[in-house]
mmCIF file of C-alpha atoms in Angstrom:
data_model
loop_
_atom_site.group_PDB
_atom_site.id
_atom_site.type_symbol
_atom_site.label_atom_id
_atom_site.label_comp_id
_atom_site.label_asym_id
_atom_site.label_seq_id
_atom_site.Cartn_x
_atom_site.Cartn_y
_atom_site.Cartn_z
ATOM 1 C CA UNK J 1 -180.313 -117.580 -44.915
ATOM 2 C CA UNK J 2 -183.213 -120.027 -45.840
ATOM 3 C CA UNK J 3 -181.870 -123.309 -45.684
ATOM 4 C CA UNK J 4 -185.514 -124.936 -46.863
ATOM 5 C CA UNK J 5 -183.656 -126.124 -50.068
ATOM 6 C CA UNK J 6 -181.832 -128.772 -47.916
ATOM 7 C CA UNK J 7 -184.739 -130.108 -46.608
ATOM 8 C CA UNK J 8 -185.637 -133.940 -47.947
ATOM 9 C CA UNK J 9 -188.859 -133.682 -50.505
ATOM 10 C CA UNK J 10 -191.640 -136.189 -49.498
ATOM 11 C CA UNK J 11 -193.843 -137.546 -52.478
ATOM 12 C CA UNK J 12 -197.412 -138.013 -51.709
ATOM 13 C CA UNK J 13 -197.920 -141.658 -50.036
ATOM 14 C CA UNK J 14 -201.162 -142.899 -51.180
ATOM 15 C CA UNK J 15 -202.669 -142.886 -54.080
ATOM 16 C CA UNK J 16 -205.271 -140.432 -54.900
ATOM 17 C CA UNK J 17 -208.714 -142.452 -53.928
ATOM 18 C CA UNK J 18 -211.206 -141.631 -57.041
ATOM 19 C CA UNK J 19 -214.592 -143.514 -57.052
ATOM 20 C CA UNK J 20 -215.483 -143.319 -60.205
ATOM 21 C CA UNK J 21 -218.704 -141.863 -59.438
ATOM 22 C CA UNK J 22 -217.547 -139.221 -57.476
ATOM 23 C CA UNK J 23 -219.665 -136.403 -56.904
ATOM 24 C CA UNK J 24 -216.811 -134.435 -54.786
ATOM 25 C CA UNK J 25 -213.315 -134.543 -54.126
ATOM 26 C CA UNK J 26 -211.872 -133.489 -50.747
ATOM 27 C CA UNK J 27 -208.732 -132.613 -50.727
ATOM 28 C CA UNK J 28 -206.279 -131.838 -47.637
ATOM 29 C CA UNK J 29 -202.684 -130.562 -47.780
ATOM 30 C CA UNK J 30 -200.282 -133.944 -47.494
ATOM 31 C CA UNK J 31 -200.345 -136.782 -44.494
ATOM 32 C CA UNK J 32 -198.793 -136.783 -40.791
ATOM 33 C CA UNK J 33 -195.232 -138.701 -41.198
ATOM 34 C CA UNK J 34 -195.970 -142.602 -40.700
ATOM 35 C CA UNK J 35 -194.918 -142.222 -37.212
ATOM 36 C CA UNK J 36 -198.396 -141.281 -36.866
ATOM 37 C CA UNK J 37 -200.581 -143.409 -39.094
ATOM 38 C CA UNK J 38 -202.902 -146.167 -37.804
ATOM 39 C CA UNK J 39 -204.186 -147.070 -41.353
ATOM 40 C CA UNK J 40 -202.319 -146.924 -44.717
ATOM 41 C CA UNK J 41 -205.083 -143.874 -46.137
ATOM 42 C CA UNK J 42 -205.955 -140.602 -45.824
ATOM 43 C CA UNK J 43 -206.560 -138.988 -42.536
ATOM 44 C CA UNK J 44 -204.409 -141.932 -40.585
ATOM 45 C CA UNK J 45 -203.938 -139.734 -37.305
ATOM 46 C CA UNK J 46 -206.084 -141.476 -34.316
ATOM 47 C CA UNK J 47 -206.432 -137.819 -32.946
ATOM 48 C CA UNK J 48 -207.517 -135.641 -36.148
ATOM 49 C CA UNK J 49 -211.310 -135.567 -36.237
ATOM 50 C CA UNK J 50 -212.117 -136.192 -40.312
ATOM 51 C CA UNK J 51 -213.494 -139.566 -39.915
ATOM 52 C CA UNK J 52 -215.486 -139.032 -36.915
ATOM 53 C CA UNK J 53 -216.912 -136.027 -38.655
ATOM 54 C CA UNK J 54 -218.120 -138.554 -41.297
ATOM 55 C CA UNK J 55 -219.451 -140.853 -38.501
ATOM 56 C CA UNK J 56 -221.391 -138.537 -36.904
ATOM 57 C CA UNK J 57 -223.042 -137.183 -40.199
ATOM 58 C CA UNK J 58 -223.964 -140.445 -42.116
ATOM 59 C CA UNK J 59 -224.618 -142.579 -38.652
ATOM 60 C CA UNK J 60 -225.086 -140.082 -36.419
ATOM 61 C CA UNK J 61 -222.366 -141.955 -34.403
ATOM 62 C CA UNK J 62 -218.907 -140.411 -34.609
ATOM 63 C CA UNK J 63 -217.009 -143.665 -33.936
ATOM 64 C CA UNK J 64 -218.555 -145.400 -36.822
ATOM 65 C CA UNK J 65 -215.365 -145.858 -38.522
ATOM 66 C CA UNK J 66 -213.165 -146.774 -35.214
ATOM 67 C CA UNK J 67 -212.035 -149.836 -34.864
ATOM 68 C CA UNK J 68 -212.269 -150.529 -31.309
ATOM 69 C CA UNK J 69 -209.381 -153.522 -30.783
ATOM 70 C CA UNK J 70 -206.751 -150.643 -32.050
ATOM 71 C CA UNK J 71 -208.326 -147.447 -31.690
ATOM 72 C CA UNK J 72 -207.050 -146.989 -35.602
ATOM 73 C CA UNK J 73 -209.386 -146.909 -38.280
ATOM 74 C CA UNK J 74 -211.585 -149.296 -39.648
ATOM 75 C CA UNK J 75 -209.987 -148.552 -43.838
ATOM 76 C CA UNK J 76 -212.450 -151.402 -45.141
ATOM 77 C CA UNK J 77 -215.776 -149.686 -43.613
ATOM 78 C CA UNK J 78 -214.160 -146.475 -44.760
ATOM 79 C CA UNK J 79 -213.314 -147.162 -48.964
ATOM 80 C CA UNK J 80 -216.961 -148.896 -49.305
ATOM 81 C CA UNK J 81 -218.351 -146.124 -47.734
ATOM 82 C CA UNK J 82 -216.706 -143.593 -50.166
ATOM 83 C CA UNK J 83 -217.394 -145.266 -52.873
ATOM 84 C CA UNK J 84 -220.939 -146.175 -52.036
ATOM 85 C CA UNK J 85 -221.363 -142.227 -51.214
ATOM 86 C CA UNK J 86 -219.162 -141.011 -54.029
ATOM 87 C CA UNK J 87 -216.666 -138.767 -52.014
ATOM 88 C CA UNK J 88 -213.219 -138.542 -53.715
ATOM 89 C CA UNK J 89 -209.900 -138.424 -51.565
ATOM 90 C CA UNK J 90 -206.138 -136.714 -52.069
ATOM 91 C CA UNK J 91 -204.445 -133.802 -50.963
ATOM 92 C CA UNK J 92 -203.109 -131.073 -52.559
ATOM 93 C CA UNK J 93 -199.355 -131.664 -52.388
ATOM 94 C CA UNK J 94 -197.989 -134.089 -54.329
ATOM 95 C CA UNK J 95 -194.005 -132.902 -53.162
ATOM 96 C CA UNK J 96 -193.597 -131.141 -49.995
ATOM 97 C CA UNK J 97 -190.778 -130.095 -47.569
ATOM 98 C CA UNK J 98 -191.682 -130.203 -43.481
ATOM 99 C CA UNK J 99 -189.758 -127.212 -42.494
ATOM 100 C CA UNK J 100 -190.192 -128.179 -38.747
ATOM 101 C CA UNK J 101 -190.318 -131.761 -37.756
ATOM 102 C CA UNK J 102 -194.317 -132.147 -37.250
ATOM 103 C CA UNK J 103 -197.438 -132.238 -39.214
ATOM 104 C CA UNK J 104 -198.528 -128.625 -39.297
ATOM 105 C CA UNK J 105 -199.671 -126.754 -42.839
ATOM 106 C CA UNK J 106 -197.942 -123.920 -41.113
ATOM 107 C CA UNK J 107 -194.746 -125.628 -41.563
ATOM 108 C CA UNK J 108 -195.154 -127.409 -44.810
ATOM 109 C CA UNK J 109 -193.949 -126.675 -48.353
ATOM 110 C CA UNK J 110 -195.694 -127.611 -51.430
ATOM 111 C CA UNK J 111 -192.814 -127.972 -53.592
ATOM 112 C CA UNK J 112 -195.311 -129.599 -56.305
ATOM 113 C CA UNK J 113 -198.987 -129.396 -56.262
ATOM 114 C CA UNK J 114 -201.267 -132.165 -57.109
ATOM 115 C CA UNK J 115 -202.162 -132.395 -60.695
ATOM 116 C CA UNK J 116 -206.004 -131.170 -60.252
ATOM 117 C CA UNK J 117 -206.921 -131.649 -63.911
ATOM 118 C CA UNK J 118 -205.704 -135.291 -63.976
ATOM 119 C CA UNK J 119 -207.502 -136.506 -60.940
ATOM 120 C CA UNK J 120 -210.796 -134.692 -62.356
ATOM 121 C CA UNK J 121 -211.021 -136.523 -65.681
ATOM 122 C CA UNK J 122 -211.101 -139.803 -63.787
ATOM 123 C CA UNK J 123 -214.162 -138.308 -62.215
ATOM 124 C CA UNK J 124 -216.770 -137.266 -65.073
ATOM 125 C CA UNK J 125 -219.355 -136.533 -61.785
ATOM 126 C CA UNK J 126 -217.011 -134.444 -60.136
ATOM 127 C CA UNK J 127 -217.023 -130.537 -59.921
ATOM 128 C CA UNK J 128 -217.390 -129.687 -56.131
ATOM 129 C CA UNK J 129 -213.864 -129.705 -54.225
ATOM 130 C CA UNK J 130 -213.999 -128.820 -50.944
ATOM 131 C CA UNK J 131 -210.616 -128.549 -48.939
ATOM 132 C CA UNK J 132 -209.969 -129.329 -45.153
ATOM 133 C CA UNK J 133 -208.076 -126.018 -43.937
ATOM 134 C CA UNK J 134 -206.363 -122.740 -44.723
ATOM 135 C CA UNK J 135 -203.097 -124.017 -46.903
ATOM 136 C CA UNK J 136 -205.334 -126.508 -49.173
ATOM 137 C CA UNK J 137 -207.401 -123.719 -50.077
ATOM 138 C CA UNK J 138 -204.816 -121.694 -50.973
ATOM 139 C CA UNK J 139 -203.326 -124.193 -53.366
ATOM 140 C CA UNK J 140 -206.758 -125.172 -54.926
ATOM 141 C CA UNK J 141 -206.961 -121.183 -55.405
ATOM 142 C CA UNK J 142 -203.814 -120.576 -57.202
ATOM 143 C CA UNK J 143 -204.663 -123.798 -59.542
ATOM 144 C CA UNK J 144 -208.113 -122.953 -60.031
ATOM 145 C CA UNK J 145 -207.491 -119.410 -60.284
ATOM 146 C CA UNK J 146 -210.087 -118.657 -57.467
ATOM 147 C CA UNK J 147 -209.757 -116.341 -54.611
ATOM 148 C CA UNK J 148 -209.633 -118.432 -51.070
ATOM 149 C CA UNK J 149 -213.612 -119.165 -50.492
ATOM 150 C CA UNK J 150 -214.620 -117.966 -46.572
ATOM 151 C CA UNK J 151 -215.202 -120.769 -44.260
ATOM 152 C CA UNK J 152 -218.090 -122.471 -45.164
ATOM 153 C CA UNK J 153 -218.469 -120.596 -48.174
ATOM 154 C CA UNK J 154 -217.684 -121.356 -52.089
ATOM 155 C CA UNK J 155 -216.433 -119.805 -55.579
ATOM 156 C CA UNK J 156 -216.824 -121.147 -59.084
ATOM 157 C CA UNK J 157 -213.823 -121.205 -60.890
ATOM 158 C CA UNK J 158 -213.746 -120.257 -64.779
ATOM 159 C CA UNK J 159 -213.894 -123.793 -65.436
ATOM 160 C CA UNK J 160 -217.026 -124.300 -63.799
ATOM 161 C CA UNK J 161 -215.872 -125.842 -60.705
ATOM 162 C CA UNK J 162 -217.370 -125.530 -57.342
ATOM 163 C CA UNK J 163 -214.152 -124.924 -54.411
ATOM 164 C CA UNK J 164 -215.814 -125.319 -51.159
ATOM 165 C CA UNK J 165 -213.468 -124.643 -47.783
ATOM 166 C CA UNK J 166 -214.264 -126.613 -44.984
ATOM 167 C CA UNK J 167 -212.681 -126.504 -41.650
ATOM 168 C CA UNK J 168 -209.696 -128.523 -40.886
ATOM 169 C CA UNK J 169 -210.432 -131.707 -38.712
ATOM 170 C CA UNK J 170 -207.018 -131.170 -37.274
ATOM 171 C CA UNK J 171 -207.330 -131.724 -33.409
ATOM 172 C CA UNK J 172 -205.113 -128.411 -33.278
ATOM 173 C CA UNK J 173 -208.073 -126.523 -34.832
ATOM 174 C CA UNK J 174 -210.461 -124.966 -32.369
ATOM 175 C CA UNK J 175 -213.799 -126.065 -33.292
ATOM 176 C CA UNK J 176 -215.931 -128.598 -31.475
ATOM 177 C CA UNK J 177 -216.671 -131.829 -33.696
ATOM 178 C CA UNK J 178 -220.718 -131.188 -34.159
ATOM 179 C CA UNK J 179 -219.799 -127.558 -35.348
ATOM 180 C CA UNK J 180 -217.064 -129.001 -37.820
ATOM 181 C CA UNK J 181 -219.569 -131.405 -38.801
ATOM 182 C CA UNK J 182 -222.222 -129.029 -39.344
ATOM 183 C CA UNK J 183 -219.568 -127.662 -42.031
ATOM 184 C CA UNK J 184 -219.424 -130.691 -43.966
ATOM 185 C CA UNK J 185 -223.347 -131.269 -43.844
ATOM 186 C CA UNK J 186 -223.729 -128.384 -45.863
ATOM 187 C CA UNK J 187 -221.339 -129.349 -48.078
ATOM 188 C CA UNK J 188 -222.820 -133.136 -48.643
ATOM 189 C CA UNK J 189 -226.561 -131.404 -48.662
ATOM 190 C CA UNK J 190 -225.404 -129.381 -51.484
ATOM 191 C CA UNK J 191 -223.805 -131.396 -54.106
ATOM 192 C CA UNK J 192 -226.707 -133.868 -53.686
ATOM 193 C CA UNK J 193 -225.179 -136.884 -51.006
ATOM 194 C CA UNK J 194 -227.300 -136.297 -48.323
#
């Protein structure tokens, strides 16, 4: 019997971070539980590799953003370097069950997707979306009505959108940093921030 129905629904903690010039919006599936979180933001895990990929492209130095009293994150550095780049942040659950007590996609529910269409209008700039692993893709596909991009790859969705699937930065993911990074270079070349 699936017992899933039991499970306690977590609502998305941060607000969805939408420059206002945003020229992409990268989306994940939902955050690690606060257990885990060295900043109050997106991609809070000291171990998963998203804002060391970002070092290592824009400063060619992967601990750019590491704040080295802590080992945390440096979220100042971070949101003025979004916005001065114009990369959108949120994930694509807005309610989600864990159905095993960890972080994995594997084991995580979207019990309500992120309202897509909402987030874009705040972004007239915006129509590239590029997600961070398997289970973000999939939900941008079944809202965007897109088939699940390959790796590296993108569709166009009727509406004129660009979905882009990037690796996950998840430590768990086997992929050295530089070849993860070499992902997301593409992606940045492309709609015009690097």
């Amino acid at each position: 019997m699936d017992n899933s129905a039991s499970m306690p629904i977590e609502t998305h903690p941060f607000p969805p971070f939408l420059p206002h010039d945003a020229r992409v919006l990268i989306m994940g599936t939902f955050p690690p539980k606060p257990l885990r979180w060295s900043m109050d933001f997106y991609y809070p895990n000291k171990t998963n590799d998203f804002w060391k990929i970002m070092g290592l492209i824009f400063y060619d130095n992967p601990d750019r953003f590491r704040d080295k009293a802590t080992g945390g994150f440096l979220r100042n550095d971070i949101e003025c370097f979004l916005i001065e780049k114009g990369i959108a942040l949120h994930d694509t659950g807005r309610e989600v069950r864990r159905l095993r007590d960890n972080a994995s996609d594997k084991y995580l529910e979207i019990v309500t997707p992120v309202p897509l269409g909402e987030l874009l209008k705040q972004m007239p700039l915006c129509h590239d979306i590029a997600t961070t692993g398997e289970k973000a893709s999939g939900v941008i596909a079944s809202i965007t009505s897109t088939p699940v991009p390959r790796m590296g790859e993108n569709v166009v969705s009727p509406d004129g959108l660009t979905i882009w699937r990037m690796p996950s930065t998840s430590r768990a993911y086997p992929l050295a940093l530089e070849k993860k990074a070499s992902f997301y270079t593409s992606l940045f070349r492309s709609v015009g921030i690097l």
